[in-house]
Coordinates of C-alpha atoms and ligand atoms in Angstrom, one line a residue:
M1 CA 135.7 67.2 115.3
T2 CA 138.6 65.1 116.7
M3 CA 139.5 65.3 120.3
Q4 CA 143.0 66.5 119.2
Q5 CA 141.4 69.4 117.4
L6 CA 139.0 70.2 120.2
L7 CA 141.7 70.2 122.9
N8 CA 144.7 71.2 120.9
I9 CA 146.7 68.0 121.8
E10 CA 148.6 65.4 119.8
L11 CA 147.3 62.2 121.1
P12 CA 143.6 61.3 121.9
V13 CA 144.5 60.3 125.5
I14 CA 143.3 62.1 128.6
Q15 CA 145.0 61.0 131.8
A16 CA 142.0 60.8 134.2
P17 CA 142.0 63.2 137.1
M18 CA 142.4 61.0 140.2
A19 CA 142.0 62.8 143.5
G20 CA 144.2 61.5 146.3
V21 CA 146.7 59.6 144.1
Q22 CA 148.2 62.3 142.0
G23 CA 149.0 65.9 141.6
S24 CA 150.8 68.2 139.1
D25 CA 153.7 65.8 138.4
L26 CA 151.6 63.3 136.6
A27 CA 149.6 66.0 134.8
I28 CA 152.8 67.6 133.5
A29 CA 154.4 64.4 132.3
V30 CA 151.3 63.4 130.3
S31 CA 150.8 66.8 128.8
N32 CA 154.4 67.0 127.8
A33 CA 154.1 63.6 126.1
G34 CA 151.3 64.9 123.9
G35 CA 148.2 63.7 125.9
L36 CA 146.1 65.8 128.2
G37 CA 147.3 65.7 131.7
S38 CA 144.7 66.4 134.5
L39 CA 144.9 67.9 137.9
P40 CA 142.3 66.6 140.3
C41 CA 141.1 69.5 142.6
A42 CA 138.4 68.0 144.7
M43 CA 140.6 67.9 147.8
L44 CA 142.7 71.0 147.3
S45 CA 142.3 74.3 149.2
P46 CA 142.5 77.5 147.2
D47 CA 146.2 77.9 148.2
A48 CA 147.1 74.3 147.3
L49 CA 145.3 74.7 144.0
R50 CA 147.3 77.9 143.2
A51 CA 150.6 76.1 144.2
E52 CA 149.8 73.2 141.9
L53 CA 148.8 75.4 139.0
E54 CA 152.1 77.3 139.4
K55 CA 154.0 74.1 139.2
I56 CA 152.1 73.0 136.1
R57 CA 152.8 76.4 134.5
R58 CA 156.5 76.0 135.1
G59 CA 156.4 72.3 133.9
T60 CA 154.6 72.6 130.6
D61 CA 153.4 75.0 128.0
R62 CA 150.9 72.5 126.6
P63 CA 147.2 72.3 127.4
F64 CA 146.1 70.6 130.6
N65 CA 142.8 69.9 132.4
V66 CA 141.7 70.9 135.9
N67 CA 139.0 68.7 137.4
F68 CA 136.4 69.5 140.1
F69 CA 133.6 67.8 141.8
C70 CA 130.2 69.6 141.7
H71 CA 128.0 67.6 144.1
T72 CA 125.5 69.3 146.2
P73 CA 126.8 69.0 149.8
P74 CA 124.3 67.1 152.0
E75 CA 122.8 68.6 155.2
P76 CA 124.7 67.4 158.2
D77 CA 122.8 64.5 159.8
P78 CA 124.1 63.8 163.4
Q79 CA 121.9 60.7 163.7
A80 CA 123.3 59.2 160.5
D81 CA 126.9 60.0 161.7
A82 CA 126.1 58.3 165.0
D83 CA 124.7 55.2 163.3
W84 CA 127.7 55.0 161.0
Q85 CA 130.2 55.3 163.9
A86 CA 128.3 52.7 165.9
L87 CA 128.7 50.2 163.0
L88 CA 132.4 51.0 162.9
R89 CA 132.9 50.8 166.7
P90 CA 134.4 47.3 166.8
Y91 CA 137.1 48.5 164.5
Y92 CA 137.8 51.6 166.6
T93 CA 138.2 49.2 169.6
E94 CA 140.5 46.9 167.6
L95 CA 142.8 49.7 166.5
A96 CA 142.6 51.6 169.8
I97 CA 141.0 54.7 168.4
D98 CA 138.9 57.0 170.7
P99 CA 135.7 57.8 168.6
S100 CA 135.3 61.1 170.4
T101 CA 138.4 62.4 168.5
I102 CA 136.9 61.8 165.1
A103 CA 136.7 65.1 163.1
S104 CA 133.6 65.9 161.2
G105 CA 133.5 67.6 157.9
A106 CA 133.3 66.7 154.2
G107 CA 136.8 66.5 152.9
R108 CA 135.7 67.2 149.4
T109 CA 134.5 70.6 148.3
P110 CA 132.4 71.2 145.2
F111 CA 133.6 73.8 142.7
N112 CA 132.9 77.3 144.0
A113 CA 133.6 81.0 143.4
E114 CA 136.9 80.9 145.3
A115 CA 138.3 78.1 143.0
L116 CA 137.0 80.1 140.0
E117 CA 139.0 83.2 141.1
V118 CA 142.2 81.0 141.3
L119 CA 141.5 79.5 137.9
K120 CA 141.2 83.0 136.4
E121 CA 144.9 83.6 137.2
F122 CA 145.9 80.6 135.1
E123 CA 143.2 80.3 132.5
P124 CA 143.5 76.5 132.0
A125 CA 142.6 75.3 128.5
V126 CA 140.3 72.5 129.8
V127 CA 138.1 72.2 132.9
S128 CA 136.3 68.9 133.6
F129 CA 133.6 68.2 136.1
H130 CA 132.4 65.1 137.9
F131 CA 128.8 64.8 139.3
G132 CA 127.2 67.1 136.7
L133 CA 128.0 70.8 136.4
P134 CA 128.3 73.7 138.7
A135 CA 125.7 76.5 138.8
P136 CA 125.3 78.5 135.5
E137 CA 127.1 81.6 136.8
L138 CA 130.1 79.5 137.8
L139 CA 130.1 77.7 134.4
D140 CA 129.9 81.1 132.6
G141 CA 132.9 82.2 134.6
V142 CA 134.9 79.2 133.4
R143 CA 133.8 79.9 129.8
S144 CA 135.0 83.5 130.1
W145 CA 138.6 82.7 129.1
G146 CA 137.5 80.1 126.4
A147 CA 138.2 77.0 128.4
K148 CA 136.8 73.8 126.9
I149 CA 134.3 72.1 129.3
L150 CA 134.0 68.4 129.8
S151 CA 131.9 66.3 132.2
S152 CA 131.3 62.7 133.0
A153 CA 128.0 60.9 132.1
T154 CA 127.0 57.4 133.3
T155 CA 123.7 57.2 131.4
L156 CA 122.3 58.5 128.1
E157 CA 120.0 60.9 130.1
E158 CA 123.0 62.4 131.9
A159 CA 124.8 62.8 128.5
L160 CA 121.8 64.5 126.9
W161 CA 121.5 66.9 129.9
L162 CA 125.2 67.8 129.7
Q163 CA 124.8 68.5 126.0
S164 CA 121.8 70.7 126.7
Q165 CA 124.0 72.8 129.1
G166 CA 126.6 73.4 126.3
V167 CA 129.5 71.3 127.3
D168 CA 132.2 70.7 124.7
G169 CA 132.6 67.0 125.2
V170 CA 131.1 64.2 127.2
I171 CA 133.1 61.5 129.1
A172 CA 131.3 58.2 128.8
Q173 CA 132.1 56.6 132.2
G174 CA 131.4 52.9 132.0
L175 CA 130.8 50.7 135.0
E176 CA 134.3 49.3 134.7
A177 CA 135.8 52.6 135.7
G178 CA 137.8 53.0 138.9
G179 CA 137.1 55.7 141.5
H180 CA 133.8 57.5 142.0
R181 CA 131.0 57.1 139.6
G182 CA 130.0 60.5 138.1
I183 CA 126.3 59.5 138.4
F184 CA 124.2 62.6 139.1
L185 CA 120.6 62.4 137.7
T186 CA 119.6 59.3 139.6
R187 CA 120.6 57.1 142.5
D188 CA 119.3 54.0 140.8
M189 CA 122.5 51.9 140.2
T190 CA 120.6 49.5 137.8
T191 CA 120.9 52.3 135.3
Q192 CA 124.7 52.0 135.1
M193 CA 126.2 50.2 132.1
G194 CA 129.5 49.1 130.7
T195 CA 131.9 51.3 128.6
F196 CA 131.0 49.5 125.3
A197 CA 127.2 49.9 125.7
L198 CA 127.4 53.5 127.0
T199 CA 130.0 54.8 124.5
R200 CA 128.0 53.4 121.5
Q201 CA 124.7 54.9 122.7
L202 CA 126.3 58.3 123.4
V203 CA 128.0 58.4 120.0
A204 CA 124.7 57.7 118.3
A205 CA 122.7 60.3 120.3
L206 CA 125.1 63.3 120.8
N207 CA 126.4 65.9 118.5
L208 CA 129.5 66.2 120.6
P209 CA 132.9 64.4 120.9
V210 CA 132.4 61.4 123.2
I211 CA 135.4 60.3 125.4
A212 CA 135.3 56.7 126.5
A213 CA 136.4 55.9 130.0
G214 CA 136.5 52.7 132.1
G215 CA 138.5 49.6 131.6
I216 CA 140.7 51.0 128.9
A217 CA 144.3 50.1 129.8
D218 CA 146.3 49.4 126.6
A219 CA 146.7 50.2 123.0
A220 CA 144.1 47.6 121.9
G221 CA 141.6 49.1 124.3
V222 CA 142.2 52.6 122.9
Q223 CA 141.8 51.3 119.4
A224 CA 138.6 49.5 120.3
A225 CA 137.1 52.7 121.9
M226 CA 137.9 54.7 118.8
A227 CA 136.4 52.0 116.6
L228 CA 133.2 52.4 118.6
G229 CA 133.1 56.1 117.6
A230 CA 134.8 57.6 120.6
A231 CA 136.8 60.8 119.8
G232 CA 139.3 59.8 122.5
V233 CA 139.7 58.0 125.8
Q234 CA 140.2 58.9 129.5
V235 CA 142.4 56.4 131.3
G236 CA 142.9 56.4 135.0
T237 CA 143.8 53.0 136.6
A238 CA 146.7 52.3 134.2
Y239 CA 148.5 55.4 135.4
L240 CA 148.4 54.4 139.1
L241 CA 151.8 52.7 139.2
C242 CA 153.6 55.5 137.3
P243 CA 156.4 57.0 139.3
E244 CA 154.8 60.5 138.8
A245 CA 151.6 59.4 140.6
S246 CA 151.5 59.7 144.4
T247 CA 149.7 56.4 144.9
S248 CA 150.6 55.1 148.4
A249 CA 152.9 52.2 148.9
I250 CA 150.0 50.0 150.1
H251 CA 147.8 50.9 147.2
R252 CA 150.7 50.1 144.7
E253 CA 151.4 46.8 146.4
V254 CA 147.7 45.7 146.1
L255 CA 147.5 46.8 142.5
A256 CA 150.5 44.7 141.6
S257 CA 149.1 41.6 143.4
E258 CA 146.4 39.1 142.5
A259 CA 144.0 40.9 144.8
A260 CA 143.6 43.6 142.1
R261 CA 141.7 41.1 140.0
H262 CA 138.6 41.6 142.2
T263 CA 137.1 45.1 142.4
A264 CA 133.6 46.2 143.4
L265 CA 131.5 49.3 143.7
T266 CA 131.4 50.4 147.3
N267 CA 129.9 53.3 149.3
L268 CA 131.9 52.7 152.5
F269 CA 134.7 55.2 152.0
S270 CA 132.9 58.3 151.1
G271 CA 129.2 57.5 150.9
G272 CA 129.0 57.6 147.1
P273 CA 129.5 54.6 144.8
A274 CA 133.1 54.2 143.7
R275 CA 135.1 51.2 142.4
G276 CA 138.0 49.8 144.4
V277 CA 139.9 46.6 145.1
V278 CA 137.9 44.5 147.5
N279 CA 139.5 44.7 151.0
R280 CA 138.6 43.6 154.5
L281 CA 136.1 46.5 155.3
M282 CA 134.2 45.8 152.1
R283 CA 134.1 42.1 152.8
E284 CA 132.9 42.5 156.4
L285 CA 130.4 45.3 156.0
G286 CA 129.4 44.5 152.5
P287 CA 130.7 46.8 149.7
V288 CA 127.4 48.7 149.8
N289 CA 126.1 49.4 153.3
A290 CA 122.8 51.2 153.9
L291 CA 124.3 52.9 157.0
S292 CA 127.0 54.7 155.1
P293 CA 126.0 58.5 155.2
A294 CA 125.5 60.6 152.1
F295 CA 128.5 61.5 149.9
P296 CA 131.0 62.7 151.0
L297 CA 130.1 62.4 154.8
A298 CA 131.2 58.8 155.3
T299 CA 134.9 59.8 154.9
A300 CA 135.5 61.4 158.3
A301 CA 134.7 58.3 160.4
I302 CA 136.8 56.1 158.1
A303 CA 139.9 58.4 158.2
P304 CA 141.3 57.4 161.6
L305 CA 140.8 53.6 160.8
R306 CA 142.6 54.1 157.5
A307 CA 145.5 56.0 159.1
A308 CA 146.0 53.5 161.9
A309 CA 145.8 50.5 159.6
E310 CA 148.2 52.1 157.0
A311 CA 150.7 52.8 159.8
Q312 CA 150.8 49.0 160.3
G313 CA 151.2 48.4 156.6
S314 CA 147.6 47.3 156.0
G315 CA 145.1 48.5 153.4
D316 CA 142.2 46.9 155.2
F317 CA 140.5 50.3 155.7
S318 CA 141.8 52.2 152.7
P319 CA 139.9 53.1 149.6
L320 CA 142.0 51.1 147.0
W321 CA 140.4 52.8 144.0
A322 CA 140.9 50.9 140.8
G323 CA 138.9 50.0 137.7
Q324 CA 138.1 46.4 136.6
N325 CA 141.0 46.2 134.2
T326 CA 144.2 46.5 136.3
R327 CA 146.3 44.6 133.8
G328 CA 147.6 47.8 132.4
C329 CA 149.1 49.0 135.7
K330 CA 152.8 49.1 135.1
P331 CA 155.6 51.0 136.9
V332 CA 156.6 52.9 133.8
A333 CA 157.1 56.6 133.2
A334 CA 153.8 58.3 132.4
A335 CA 155.1 59.6 129.1
Q336 CA 155.9 56.1 128.0
L337 CA 152.5 54.8 129.0
T338 CA 150.8 57.7 127.2
R339 CA 152.7 56.9 124.0
E340 CA 152.0 53.2 124.3
L341 CA 148.3 53.8 124.8
A342 CA 148.2 55.7 121.5
S343 CA 150.5 53.4 119.6
A344 CA 148.0 51.3 117.7
L345 CA 146.3 54.4 116.1
D346 CA 147.2 55.6 112.6
Ligands
LIG1 C1 142.2 56.4 141.9 C2 141.1 57.1 141.1 C3 140.6 58.3 141.5 C4 139.7 59.0 140.7 N1 139.4 60.3 141.0 C5 138.6 61.0 140.2 C6 138.5 62.5 140.3 O1 139.0 63.0 141.3 N2 137.7 63.1 139.4 C7 137.1 62.5 138.3 O2 136.5 63.2 137.5 N3 137.3 61.2 138.1 C8 138.0 60.4 139.0 N4 138.2 59.1 138.8 C9 137.5 58.4 137.7 C10 138.2 58.7 136.3 O3 137.9 60.0 135.8 C11 137.8 57.7 135.2 O4 136.4 57.7 135.1 C12 138.3 56.3 135.4 O5 139.6 56.3 135.9 C13 138.3 55.5 134.1 O6 138.4 54.1 134.3 P1 139.7 53.3 134.5 O7 140.2 53.6 135.9 O8 139.3 51.9 134.3 O9 140.7 53.8 133.5 C14 139.1 58.4 139.6 C15 139.6 57.1 139.2 C16 140.5 56.4 140.0 C17 141.0 55.1 139.5

């Protein structure tokens, strides 16, 4: 089955959900252009989720995707928090931040019954997950209105597990991809592989549409993914400079600069491995630091550093999420980019 048939869309292009850098505006623009727009919901309260879904309902009558994280929240660990803050202390001093004012808390909530209740009011056509799947009763709730369910896999084992749970399609998230890795069955980063290798193996092993993601940023990349047997693509980084995205001015500036040629996986900003442009914090602490607490608990201690630095026009402490291929980042309307991405297909 083609992805267009599965998702009832014209073009085999999913705009990747990207928490923190976009909301309903980007999703509406892409869905109206014939792709599948996505709303990232990992950082939305139930009220904010409802408000965004109302905007999408007013903005398009086409299918769209809502995306949730479904990690298991870690137990609070005061010692780990204290060790993490101790490592960051020189930066608090430099930026005149009083560490006793640092809020605790996760910042990202996994999919839950409250979010499901909001979704039931809107019955979105597609729901995608990152970090596996929610509990079976929650997943059944999503299935109740016939939503198609997608989730990211970073290994063949994850893809086979998702297939066994009855998902409708699997997103093959290669190592090139920007943002958080959807890895969920292991913590062993040596298992992670590039989009070419992963897509090909998933296509061979699954009876489901495989959606290639990671490093795809132009029409030739889309064509190549389809030649590998992908039913469609999920593209994130290339949309970051679109006017409909809410990417910060600092993030946009970095993406348009030569600095964007160097990305790395880092656990400094949330605790989980994610790809972003290498910046000062990543250089000085190492992109992967053993003292960073479990996902998503690293975020709270970084937040005031990020805010203070950004107020001075600096991205030294910001997560500058981006994939390895930032060549496709262009300040063009999302509809134009969506059509361009699909332009080499018959
Ligand atoms: C800024 C940014 C934020 C992201 N946030 C999410 C998210 O909230 N949920 C999700 O499933 N994937 C997220 N991703 C990962 C994408 O789904 C996708 O795997 C990735 O963008 C594909 O690689 P590319 O960026 O090279 O196109 C994010 C990616 C980026 C670049």
